[in-house]
Coordinates of C-alpha atoms in Angstrom, one line a residue:
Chain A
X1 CA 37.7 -12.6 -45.4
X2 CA 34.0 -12.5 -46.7
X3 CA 33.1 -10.8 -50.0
X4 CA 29.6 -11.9 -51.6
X5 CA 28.9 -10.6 -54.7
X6 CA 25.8 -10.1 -56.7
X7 CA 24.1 -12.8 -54.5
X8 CA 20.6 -13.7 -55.2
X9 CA 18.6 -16.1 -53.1
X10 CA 15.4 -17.6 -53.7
X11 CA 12.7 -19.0 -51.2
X12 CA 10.0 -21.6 -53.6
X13 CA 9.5 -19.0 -56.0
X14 CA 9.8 -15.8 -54.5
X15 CA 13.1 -14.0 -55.1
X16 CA 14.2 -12.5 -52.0
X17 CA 17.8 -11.3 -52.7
X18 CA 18.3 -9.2 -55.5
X19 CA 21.8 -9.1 -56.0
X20 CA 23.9 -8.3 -52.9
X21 CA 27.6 -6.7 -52.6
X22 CA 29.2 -7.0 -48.9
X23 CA 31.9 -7.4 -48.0
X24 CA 33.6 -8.2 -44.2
X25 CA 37.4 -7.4 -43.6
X26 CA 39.5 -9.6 -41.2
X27 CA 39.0 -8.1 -38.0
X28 CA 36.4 -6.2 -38.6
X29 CA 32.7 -6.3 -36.9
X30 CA 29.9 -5.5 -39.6
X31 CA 26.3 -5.1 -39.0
X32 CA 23.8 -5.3 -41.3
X33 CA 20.8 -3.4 -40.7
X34 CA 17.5 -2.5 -41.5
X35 CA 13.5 -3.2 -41.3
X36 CA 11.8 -6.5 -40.9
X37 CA 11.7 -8.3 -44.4
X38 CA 14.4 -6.6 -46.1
X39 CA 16.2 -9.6 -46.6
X40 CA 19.3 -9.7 -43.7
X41 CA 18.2 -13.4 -42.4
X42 CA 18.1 -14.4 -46.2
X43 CA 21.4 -12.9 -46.7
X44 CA 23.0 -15.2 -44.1
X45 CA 21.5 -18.0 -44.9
X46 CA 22.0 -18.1 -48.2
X47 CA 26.1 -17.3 -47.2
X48 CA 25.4 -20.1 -45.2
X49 CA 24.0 -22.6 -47.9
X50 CA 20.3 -22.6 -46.4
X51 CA 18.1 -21.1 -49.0
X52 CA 17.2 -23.5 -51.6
X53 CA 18.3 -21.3 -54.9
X54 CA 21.3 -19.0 -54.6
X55 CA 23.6 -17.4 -57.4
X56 CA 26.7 -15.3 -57.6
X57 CA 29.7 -15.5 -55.7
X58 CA 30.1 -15.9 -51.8
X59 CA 34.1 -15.8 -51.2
X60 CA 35.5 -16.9 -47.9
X61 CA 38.9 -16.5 -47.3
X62 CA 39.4 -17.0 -51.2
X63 CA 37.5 -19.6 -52.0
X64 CA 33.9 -19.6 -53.3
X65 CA 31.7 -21.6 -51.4
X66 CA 28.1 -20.8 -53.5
X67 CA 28.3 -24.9 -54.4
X68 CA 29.5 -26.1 -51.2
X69 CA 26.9 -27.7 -48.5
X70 CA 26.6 -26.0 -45.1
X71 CA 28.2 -28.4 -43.4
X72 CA 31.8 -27.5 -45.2
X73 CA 31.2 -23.4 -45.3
X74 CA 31.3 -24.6 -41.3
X75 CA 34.3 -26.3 -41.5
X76 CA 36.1 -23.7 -43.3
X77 CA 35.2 -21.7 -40.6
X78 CA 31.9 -19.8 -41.1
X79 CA 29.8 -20.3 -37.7
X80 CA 26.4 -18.9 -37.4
X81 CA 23.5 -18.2 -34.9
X82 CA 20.5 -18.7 -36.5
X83 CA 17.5 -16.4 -35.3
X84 CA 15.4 -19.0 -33.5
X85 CA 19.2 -20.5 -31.7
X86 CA 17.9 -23.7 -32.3
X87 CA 19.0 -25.0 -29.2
X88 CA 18.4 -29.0 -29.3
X89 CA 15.6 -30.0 -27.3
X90 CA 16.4 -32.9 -24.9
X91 CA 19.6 -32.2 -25.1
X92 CA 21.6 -30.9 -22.1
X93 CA 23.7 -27.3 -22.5
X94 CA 26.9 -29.6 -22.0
X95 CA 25.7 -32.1 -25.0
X96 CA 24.7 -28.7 -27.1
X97 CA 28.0 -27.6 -26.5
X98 CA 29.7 -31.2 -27.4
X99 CA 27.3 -31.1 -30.8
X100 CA 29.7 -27.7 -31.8
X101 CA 33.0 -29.3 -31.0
X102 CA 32.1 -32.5 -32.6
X103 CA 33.2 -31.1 -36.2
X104 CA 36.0 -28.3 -34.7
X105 CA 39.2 -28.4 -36.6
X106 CA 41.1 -27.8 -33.5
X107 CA 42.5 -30.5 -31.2
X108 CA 41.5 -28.5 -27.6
X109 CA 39.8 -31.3 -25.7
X110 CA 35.9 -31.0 -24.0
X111 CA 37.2 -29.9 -20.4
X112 CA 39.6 -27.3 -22.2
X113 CA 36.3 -25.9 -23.9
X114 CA 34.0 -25.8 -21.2
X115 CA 36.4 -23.6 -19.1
X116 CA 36.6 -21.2 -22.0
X117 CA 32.8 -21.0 -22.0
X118 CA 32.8 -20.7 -18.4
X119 CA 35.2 -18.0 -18.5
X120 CA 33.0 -16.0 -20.6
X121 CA 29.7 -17.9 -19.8
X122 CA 29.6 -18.2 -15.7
X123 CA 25.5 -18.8 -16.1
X124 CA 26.0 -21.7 -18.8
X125 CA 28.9 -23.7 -16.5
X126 CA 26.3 -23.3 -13.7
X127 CA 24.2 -25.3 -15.8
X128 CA 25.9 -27.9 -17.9
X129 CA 23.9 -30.8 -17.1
X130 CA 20.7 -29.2 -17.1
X131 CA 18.1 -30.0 -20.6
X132 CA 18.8 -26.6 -22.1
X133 CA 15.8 -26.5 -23.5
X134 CA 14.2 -25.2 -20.0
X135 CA 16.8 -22.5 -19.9
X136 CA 15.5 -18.9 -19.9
X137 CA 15.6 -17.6 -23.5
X138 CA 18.8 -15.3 -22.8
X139 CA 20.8 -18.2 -21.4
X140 CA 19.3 -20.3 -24.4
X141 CA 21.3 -17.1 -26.6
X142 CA 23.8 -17.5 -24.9
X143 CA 24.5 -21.2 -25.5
X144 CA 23.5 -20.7 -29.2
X145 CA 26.8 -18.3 -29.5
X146 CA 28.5 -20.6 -26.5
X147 CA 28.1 -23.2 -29.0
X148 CA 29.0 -21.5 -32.5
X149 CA 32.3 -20.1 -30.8
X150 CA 33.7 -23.8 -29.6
X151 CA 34.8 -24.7 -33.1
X152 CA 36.7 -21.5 -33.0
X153 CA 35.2 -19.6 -36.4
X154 CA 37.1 -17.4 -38.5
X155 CA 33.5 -15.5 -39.4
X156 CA 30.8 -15.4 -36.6
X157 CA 27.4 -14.6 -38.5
X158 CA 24.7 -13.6 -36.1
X159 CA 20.9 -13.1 -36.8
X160 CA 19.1 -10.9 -34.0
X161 CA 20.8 -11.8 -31.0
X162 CA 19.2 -9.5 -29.3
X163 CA 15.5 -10.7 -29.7
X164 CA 13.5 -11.8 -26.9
X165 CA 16.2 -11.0 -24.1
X166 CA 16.6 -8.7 -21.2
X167 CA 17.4 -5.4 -21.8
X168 CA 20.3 -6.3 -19.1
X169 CA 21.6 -9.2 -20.6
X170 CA 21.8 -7.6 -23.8
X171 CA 24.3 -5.0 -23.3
X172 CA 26.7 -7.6 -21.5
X173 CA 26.3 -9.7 -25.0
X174 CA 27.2 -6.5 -27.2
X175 CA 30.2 -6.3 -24.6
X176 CA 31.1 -10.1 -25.5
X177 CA 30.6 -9.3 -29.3
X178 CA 33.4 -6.2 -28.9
X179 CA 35.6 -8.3 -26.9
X180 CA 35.5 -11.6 -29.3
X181 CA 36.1 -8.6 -32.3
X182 CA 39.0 -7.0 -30.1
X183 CA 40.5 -10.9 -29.9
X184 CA 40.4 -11.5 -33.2
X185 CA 36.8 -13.3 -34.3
X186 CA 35.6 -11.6 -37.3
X187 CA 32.1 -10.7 -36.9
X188 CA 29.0 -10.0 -39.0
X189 CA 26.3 -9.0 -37.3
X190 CA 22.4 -8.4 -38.5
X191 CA 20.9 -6.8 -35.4
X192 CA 17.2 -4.9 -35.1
X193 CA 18.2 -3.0 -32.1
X194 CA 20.3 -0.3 -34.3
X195 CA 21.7 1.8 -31.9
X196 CA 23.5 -0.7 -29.7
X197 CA 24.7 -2.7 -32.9
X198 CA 26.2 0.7 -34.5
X199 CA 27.6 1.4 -31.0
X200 CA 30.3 -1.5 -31.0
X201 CA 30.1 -1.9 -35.3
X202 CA 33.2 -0.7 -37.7
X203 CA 31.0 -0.4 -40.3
X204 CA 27.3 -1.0 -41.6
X205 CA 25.0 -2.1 -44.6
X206 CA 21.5 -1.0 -44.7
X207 CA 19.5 -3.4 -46.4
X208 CA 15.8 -2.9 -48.0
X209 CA 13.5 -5.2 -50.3
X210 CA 16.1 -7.5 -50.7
X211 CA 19.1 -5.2 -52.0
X212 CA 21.8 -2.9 -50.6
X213 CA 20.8 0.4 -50.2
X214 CA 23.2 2.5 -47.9
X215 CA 26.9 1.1 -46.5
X216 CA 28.8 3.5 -44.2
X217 CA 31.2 4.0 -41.3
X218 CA 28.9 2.7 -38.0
X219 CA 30.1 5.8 -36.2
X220 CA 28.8 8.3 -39.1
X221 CA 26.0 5.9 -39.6
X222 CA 25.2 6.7 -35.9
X223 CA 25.3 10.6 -36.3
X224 CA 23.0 10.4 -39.3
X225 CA 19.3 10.4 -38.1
X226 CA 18.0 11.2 -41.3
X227 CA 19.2 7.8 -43.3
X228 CA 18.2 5.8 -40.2
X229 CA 14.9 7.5 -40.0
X230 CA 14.4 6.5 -43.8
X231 CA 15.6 2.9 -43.4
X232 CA 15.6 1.5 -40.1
X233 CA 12.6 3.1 -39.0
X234 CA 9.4 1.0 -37.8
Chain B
X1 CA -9.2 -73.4 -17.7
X2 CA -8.2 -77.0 -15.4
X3 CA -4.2 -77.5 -15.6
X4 CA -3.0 -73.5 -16.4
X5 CA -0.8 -73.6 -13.1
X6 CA 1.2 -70.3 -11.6
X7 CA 4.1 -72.2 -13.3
X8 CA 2.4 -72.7 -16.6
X9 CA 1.5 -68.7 -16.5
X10 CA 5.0 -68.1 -15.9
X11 CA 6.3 -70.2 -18.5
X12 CA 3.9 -68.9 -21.6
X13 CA 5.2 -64.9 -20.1
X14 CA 8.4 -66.3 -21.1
X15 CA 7.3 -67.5 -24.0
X16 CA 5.8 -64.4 -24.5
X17 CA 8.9 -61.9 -23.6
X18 CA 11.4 -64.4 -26.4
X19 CA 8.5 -63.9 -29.1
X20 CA 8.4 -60.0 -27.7
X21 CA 12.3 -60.1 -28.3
X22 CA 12.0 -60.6 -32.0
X23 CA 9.4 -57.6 -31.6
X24 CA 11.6 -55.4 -29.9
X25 CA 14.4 -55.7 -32.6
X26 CA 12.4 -55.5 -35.3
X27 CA 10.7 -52.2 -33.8
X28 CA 14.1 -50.7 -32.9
X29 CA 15.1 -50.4 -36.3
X30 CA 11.7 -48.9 -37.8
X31 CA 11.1 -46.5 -35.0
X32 CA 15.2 -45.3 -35.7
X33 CA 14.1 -45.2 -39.4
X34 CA 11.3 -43.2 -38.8
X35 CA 12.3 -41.2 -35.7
X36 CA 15.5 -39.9 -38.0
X37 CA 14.8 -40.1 -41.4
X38 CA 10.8 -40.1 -41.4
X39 CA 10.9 -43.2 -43.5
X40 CA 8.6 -45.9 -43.4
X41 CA 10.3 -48.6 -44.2
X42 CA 7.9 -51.0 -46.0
X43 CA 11.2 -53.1 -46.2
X44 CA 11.4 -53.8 -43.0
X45 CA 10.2 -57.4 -43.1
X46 CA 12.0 -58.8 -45.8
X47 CA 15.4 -57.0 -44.4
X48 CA 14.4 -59.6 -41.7
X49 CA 14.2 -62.5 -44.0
X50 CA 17.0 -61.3 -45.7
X51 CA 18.6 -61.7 -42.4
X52 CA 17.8 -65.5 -42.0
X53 CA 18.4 -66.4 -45.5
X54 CA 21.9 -64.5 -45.1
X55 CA 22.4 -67.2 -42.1
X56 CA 21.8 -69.9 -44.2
X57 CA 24.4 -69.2 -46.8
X58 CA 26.9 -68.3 -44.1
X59 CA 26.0 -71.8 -42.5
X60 CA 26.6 -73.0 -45.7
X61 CA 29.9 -72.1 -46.0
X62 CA 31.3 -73.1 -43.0
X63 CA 30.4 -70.2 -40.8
X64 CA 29.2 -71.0 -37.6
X65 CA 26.3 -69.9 -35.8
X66 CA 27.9 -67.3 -33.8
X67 CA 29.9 -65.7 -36.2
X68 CA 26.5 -65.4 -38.1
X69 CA 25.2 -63.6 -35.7
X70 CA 27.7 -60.8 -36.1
X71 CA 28.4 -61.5 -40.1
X72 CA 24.3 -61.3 -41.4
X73 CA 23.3 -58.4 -40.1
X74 CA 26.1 -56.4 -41.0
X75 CA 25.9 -57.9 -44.6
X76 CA 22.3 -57.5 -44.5
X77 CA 22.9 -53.6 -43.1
X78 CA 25.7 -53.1 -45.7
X79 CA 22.7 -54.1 -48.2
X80 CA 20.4 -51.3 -46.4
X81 CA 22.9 -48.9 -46.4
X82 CA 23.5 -49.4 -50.2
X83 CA 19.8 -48.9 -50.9
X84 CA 19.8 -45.7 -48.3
X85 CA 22.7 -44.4 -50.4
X86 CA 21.3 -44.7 -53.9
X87 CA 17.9 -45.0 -53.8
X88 CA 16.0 -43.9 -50.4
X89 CA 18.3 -40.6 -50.0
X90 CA 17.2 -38.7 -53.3
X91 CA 13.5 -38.8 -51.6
X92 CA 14.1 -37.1 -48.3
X93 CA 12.0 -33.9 -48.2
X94 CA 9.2 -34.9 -50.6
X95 CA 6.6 -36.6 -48.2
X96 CA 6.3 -39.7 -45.8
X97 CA 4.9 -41.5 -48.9
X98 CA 7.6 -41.6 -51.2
X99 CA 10.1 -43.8 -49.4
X100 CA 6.8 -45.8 -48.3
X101 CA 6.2 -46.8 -52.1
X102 CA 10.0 -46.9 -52.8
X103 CA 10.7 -49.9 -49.8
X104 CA 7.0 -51.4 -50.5
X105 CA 8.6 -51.7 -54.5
X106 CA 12.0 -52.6 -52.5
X107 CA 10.6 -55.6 -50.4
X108 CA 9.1 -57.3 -53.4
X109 CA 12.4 -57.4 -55.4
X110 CA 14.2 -58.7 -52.4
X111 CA 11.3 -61.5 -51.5
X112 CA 11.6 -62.2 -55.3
X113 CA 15.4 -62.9 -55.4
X114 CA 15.2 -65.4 -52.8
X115 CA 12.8 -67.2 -54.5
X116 CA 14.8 -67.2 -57.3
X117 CA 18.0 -68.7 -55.5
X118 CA 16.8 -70.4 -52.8
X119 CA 13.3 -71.8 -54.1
X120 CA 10.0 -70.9 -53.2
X121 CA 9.6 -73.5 -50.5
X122 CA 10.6 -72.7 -46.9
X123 CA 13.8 -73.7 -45.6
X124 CA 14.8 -75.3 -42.0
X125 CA 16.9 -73.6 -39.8
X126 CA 18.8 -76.2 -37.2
X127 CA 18.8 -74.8 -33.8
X128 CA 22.6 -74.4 -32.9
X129 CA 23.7 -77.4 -30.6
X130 CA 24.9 -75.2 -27.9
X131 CA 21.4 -74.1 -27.6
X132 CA 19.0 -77.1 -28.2
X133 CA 17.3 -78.3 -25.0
X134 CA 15.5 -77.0 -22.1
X135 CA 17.1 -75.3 -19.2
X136 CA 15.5 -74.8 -16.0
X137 CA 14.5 -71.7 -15.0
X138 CA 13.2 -72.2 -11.4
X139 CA 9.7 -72.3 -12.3
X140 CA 10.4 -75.3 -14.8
X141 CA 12.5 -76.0 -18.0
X142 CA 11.9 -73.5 -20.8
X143 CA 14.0 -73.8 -24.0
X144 CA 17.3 -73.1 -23.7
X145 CA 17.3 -71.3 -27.5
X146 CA 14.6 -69.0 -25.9
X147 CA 16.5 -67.8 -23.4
X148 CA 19.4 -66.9 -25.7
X149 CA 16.9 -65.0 -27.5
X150 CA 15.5 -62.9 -25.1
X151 CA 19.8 -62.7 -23.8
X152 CA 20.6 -61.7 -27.2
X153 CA 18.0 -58.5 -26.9
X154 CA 19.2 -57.2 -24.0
X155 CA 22.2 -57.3 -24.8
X156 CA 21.2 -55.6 -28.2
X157 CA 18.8 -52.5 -26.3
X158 CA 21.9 -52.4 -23.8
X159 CA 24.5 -51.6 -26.6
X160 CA 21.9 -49.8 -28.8
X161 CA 21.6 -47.2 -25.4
X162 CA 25.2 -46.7 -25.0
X163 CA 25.7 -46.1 -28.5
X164 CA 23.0 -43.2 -28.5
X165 CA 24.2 -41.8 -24.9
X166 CA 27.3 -42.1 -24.5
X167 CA 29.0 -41.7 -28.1
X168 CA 29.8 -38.8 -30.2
X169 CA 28.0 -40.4 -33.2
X170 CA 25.2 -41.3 -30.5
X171 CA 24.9 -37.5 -29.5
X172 CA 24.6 -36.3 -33.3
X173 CA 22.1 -39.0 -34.2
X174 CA 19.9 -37.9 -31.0
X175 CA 20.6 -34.3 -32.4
X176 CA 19.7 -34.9 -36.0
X177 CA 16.5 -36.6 -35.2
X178 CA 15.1 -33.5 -33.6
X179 CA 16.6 -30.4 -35.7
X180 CA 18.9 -31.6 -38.8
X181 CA 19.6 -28.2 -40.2
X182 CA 21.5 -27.1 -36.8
X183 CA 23.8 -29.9 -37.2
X184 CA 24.7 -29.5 -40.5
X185 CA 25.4 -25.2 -39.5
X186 CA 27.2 -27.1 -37.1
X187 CA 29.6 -28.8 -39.2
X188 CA 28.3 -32.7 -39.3
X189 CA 27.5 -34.0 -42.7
X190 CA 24.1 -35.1 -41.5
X191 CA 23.3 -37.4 -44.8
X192 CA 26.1 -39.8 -43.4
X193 CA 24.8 -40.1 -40.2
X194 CA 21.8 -41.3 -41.4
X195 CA 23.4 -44.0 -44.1
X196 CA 24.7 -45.1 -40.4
X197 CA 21.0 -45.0 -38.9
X198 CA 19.5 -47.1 -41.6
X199 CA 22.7 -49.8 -41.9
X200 CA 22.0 -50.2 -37.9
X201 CA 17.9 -50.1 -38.8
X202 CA 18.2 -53.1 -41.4
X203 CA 21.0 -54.6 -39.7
X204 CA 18.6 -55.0 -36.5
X205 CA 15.9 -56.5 -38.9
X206 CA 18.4 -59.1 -40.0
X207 CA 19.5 -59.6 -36.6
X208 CA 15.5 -60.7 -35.8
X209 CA 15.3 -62.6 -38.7
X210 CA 18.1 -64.9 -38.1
X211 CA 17.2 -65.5 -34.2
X212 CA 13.7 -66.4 -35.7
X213 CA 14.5 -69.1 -38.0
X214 CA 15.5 -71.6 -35.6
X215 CA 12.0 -71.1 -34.4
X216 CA 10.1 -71.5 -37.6
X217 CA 12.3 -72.0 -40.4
X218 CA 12.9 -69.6 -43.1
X219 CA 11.0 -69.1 -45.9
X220 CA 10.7 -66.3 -48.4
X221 CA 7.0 -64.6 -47.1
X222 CA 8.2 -64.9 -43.6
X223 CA 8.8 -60.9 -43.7
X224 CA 5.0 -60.1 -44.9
X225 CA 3.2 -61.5 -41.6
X226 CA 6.0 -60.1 -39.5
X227 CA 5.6 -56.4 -41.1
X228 CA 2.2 -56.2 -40.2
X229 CA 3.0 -57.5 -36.5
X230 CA 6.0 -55.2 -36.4
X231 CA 4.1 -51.5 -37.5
X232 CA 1.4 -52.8 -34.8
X233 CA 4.6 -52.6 -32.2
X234 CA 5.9 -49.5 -33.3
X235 CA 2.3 -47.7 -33.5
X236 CA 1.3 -49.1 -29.8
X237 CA 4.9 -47.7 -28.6
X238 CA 4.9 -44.9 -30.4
X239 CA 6.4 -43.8 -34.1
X240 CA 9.8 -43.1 -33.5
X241 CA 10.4 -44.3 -29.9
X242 CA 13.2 -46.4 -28.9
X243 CA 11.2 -46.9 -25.5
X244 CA 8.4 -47.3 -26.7
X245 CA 9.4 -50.2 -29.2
X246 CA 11.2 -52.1 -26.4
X247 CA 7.9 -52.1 -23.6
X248 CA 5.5 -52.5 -26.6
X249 CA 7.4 -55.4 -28.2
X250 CA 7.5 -57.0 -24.9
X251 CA 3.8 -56.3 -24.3
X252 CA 2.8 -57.4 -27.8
X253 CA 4.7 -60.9 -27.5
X254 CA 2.9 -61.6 -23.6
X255 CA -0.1 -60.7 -25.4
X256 CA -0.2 -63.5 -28.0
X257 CA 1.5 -66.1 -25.8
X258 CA -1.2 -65.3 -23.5
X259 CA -3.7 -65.4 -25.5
X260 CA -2.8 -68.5 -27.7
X261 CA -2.7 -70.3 -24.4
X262 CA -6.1 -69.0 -23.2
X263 CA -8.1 -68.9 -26.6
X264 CA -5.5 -69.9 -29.2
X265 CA -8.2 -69.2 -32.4
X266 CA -8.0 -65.4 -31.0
X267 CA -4.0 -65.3 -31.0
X268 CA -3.9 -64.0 -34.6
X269 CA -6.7 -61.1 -33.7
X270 CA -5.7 -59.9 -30.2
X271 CA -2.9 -57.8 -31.5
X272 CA -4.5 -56.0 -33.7
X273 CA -7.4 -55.4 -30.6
X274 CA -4.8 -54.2 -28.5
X275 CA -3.6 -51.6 -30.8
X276 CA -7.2 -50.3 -31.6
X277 CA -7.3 -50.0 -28.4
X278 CA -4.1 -48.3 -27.2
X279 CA -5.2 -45.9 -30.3
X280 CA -8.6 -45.2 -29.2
X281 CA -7.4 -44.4 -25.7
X282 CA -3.8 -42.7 -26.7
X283 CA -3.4 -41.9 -30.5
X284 CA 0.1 -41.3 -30.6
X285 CA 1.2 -44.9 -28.9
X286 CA 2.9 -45.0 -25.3
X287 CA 5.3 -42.9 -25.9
X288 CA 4.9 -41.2 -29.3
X289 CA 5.3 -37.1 -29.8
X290 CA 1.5 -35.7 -30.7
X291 CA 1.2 -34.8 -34.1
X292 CA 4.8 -36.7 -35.4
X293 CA 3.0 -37.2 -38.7
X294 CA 1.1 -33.7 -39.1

């Protein structure tokens, strides 16, 4: 479904990505792992049309979209959770969640779509009218992906969903991400907290300064305390 | 002060609130301009000479008044969205002052081409005859074309809210004015929405022009005085609020009918006043974000 190759990205003048080989299978939930600066927010921004200079190839679904503007990687169906959520201020959760149907290729109308995320977001429905801003920050997470999933994405990218939130809400969201794999959402997943994200992963990437190091099962990835130690380690 | 009457007072505040209407449009568009796009549109004013020179060809061929009311500002915005499109969109991200010196350069071509076609002398603007007269309003007969004006701006600020509030394209230009780069991870092409935001922008411009001309005539410079009146609106209410450029237009007009009445040599000065002092007292207008331009 998603296979960058060689990418390099650029931020002014510093080159951040050296040249980066992933790859994410239909189906399949990737995380991609490793310390603070290594380059995993880059990466998905720069799949994502974000950094300013980017070269080499970023396929989706057969098509490279390296040239294409952000707003058209979405529409082919590449949704993403930035790190910060950027949850509109001002705006209420049901206008946030309006702003990621507005572009959705599907024809399901707004009631259809808030029952979905009620189904799997009871907190959010509680909420809809509310300025989502002046949520707490795991309901604001919770609307970020709430919002990304309306259009229905082929490829979820997420960026440290985990940051900032109850120890409790976190689990239930790694529950969500397995579930939305097990129906069908492809999933690529850059995550800090390493053992929960290896828990539900198929596979994983260990980034550092900017390039690939390490890719491996998830579940031998979790057995192998040595590699983690040398990698993910704070 | 022998002969200013509660009904006199009440008259000039009308006065005041049609003068404040032409304000209110004006400041709409420049505070959309810069709220979205953080353009200062140094254009504004001739955009709203445009838009009364726009009537007078329309008039010319045949159109009549009302339809000109609908036909010059969207020509006029269709000439905005032309310059968004090719000129004012390859300077986004550089700096407030680019698209500052880009519409400055802008307004002097466009004051320039009327000059060249319609002469450098001011032209007269027949009130319609639907609207000449007086009506009464209760407290005594006040213009009838007056009234229109001040009809004509609710009805603008009524349809301008409902556009923002209650449409899709409403929600994403609410959305884009505070965090563009979500909207476009969302899916929206973003540089369209704002082609949209400065056709409505100009197109509002036009819109005061041509309601002003029956009051004064038309005439090539008519756009410079206004500008200066106009960033004096939008800085008391606030760079980049919609409230703010309605109550300070308002308050701005009262202020100089009031004034003109009650020391007319200080009419010219007392806006300015106010402003120095709204900014002495609350730097970032009425209802202006703190630190918008840092």
């Amino acid at each position: 479904m998603l296979k960058v190759e060689q990418l390099q990205a650029w931020y002014g003048r510093s080159h951040i990505l050296q040249g980066i080989d992933l790859e994410v299978k239909k189906g399949e939930l990737v995380c991609l792992i490793g310390r603070n600066g290594a380059g995993k927010t880059t990466t998905l921004r720069a799949i994502m049309g974000l950094t300013g200079r980017a070269e080499g190839r970023v396929m989706f679904d057969g098509q490279d979209v390296l040239k294409l503007p952000t707003h058209k990687r979405n529409g082919l169906g590449l949704g993403y959770v930035p790190e910060e959520r950027r949850i509109v201020p001002g705006l209420s959760v049901r206008d946030n969640l309006r702003l990621g149907l507005l572009a959705a290729h599907h024809k399901a109308s707004e009631a259809d779509v808030i029952t979905e995320v009620a189904q799997t977001f009871p907190r959010l429905a509680e909420r809809l009218d509310q300025d989502a801003i002046t949520m707490s920050g795991g309901e604001q997470q919770m609307l970020a992906i709430a919002r990304a999933l309306v259009s229905r994405p082929k490829l979820l990218m997420l960026d440290e969903p985990s940051e900032g939130i109850m120890p409790v809400l976190v689990d239930e969201m790694f529950v969500l991400f397995s579930r939305l794999r097990d129906q069908g959402t492809t999933i690529l997943l850059v995550e800090q907290n390493v053992e929960l994200a290896l828990g539900i992963a198929d596979r994983a990437y260990i980034m550092d300064q900017g390039e690939i190091v390490y890719q491996a099962k998830a579940s031998d990835l979790l057995a192998d305390e040595e590699i983690k130690e040398r990698y993910c380690s704070v | 002060m022998d002969g200013i009457t509660p009904d006199l007072l009440a008259l000039q505040l009308f006065t005041g609130l049609a003068l404040g209407a032409i304000y209110v449009l004006l400041a709409l568009g420049m505070s959309l301009l810069f709220g979205m796009l953080t353009v200062v549109n140094f254009a504004h004013g001739a955009f709203y000479m445009l838009g009364a020179y726009a009537g007078i060809l329309l008039l010319g061929f045949g159109v009549n008044f009302w339809f000109c009311l609908l036909f010059a500002p969207l020509l006029i915005g269709g000439i905005g969205m032309l310059s968004e499109r090719f000129l004012i969109r390859h300077l986004y991200g550089r700096g407030i002052d680019y698209p500052l010196l880009l519409t400055f350069g802008l307004s002097y071509i466009m004051v320039e081409t009327v000059r060249i076609f319609f002469g450098t002398q001011g032209l007269p603007f027949d009130t319609p005859d639907a609207l000449q007269g007086a009506s009464d309003i209760m407290i005594g007969y006040f213009p009838t074309y007056r009234l229109f004006v001040i009809g004509v701006a609710i009805l603008v600020i009524a349809a301008l809210w409902l556009f923002l509030e209650r449409t899709p394209y409403g929600l994403i230009i609410r959305a884009g004015a505070r965090d563009p780069q979500i909207v476009r991870i969302l899916g929206i092409d973003v540089a369209r929405v704002w082609l949209v935001v400065f056709g409505i922008g100009t197109g509002l411009a036009a819109l005061a022009g041509l309601l002003a001309a029956p009051l004064q005539g038309a005439s090539p410079e008519m756009g410079a005085s206004i500008l200066a009146e106009s960033f004096v609106v939008t800085v008391v209410g606030g760079m980049g609020s919609l409230v703010g450029a309605v109550v300070a237009g308002l308050l701005v007009g009262v202020v100089v009918a009031m004034t003109s009445l009650f020391a007319p040599e200080m009419a010219q000065v007392a806006i300015f006043a106010l402003m120095a002092i709204v900014l002495l007292i609350r730097p970032q207008g009425f209802f202006g974000r703190a630190g918008l331009m840092s």
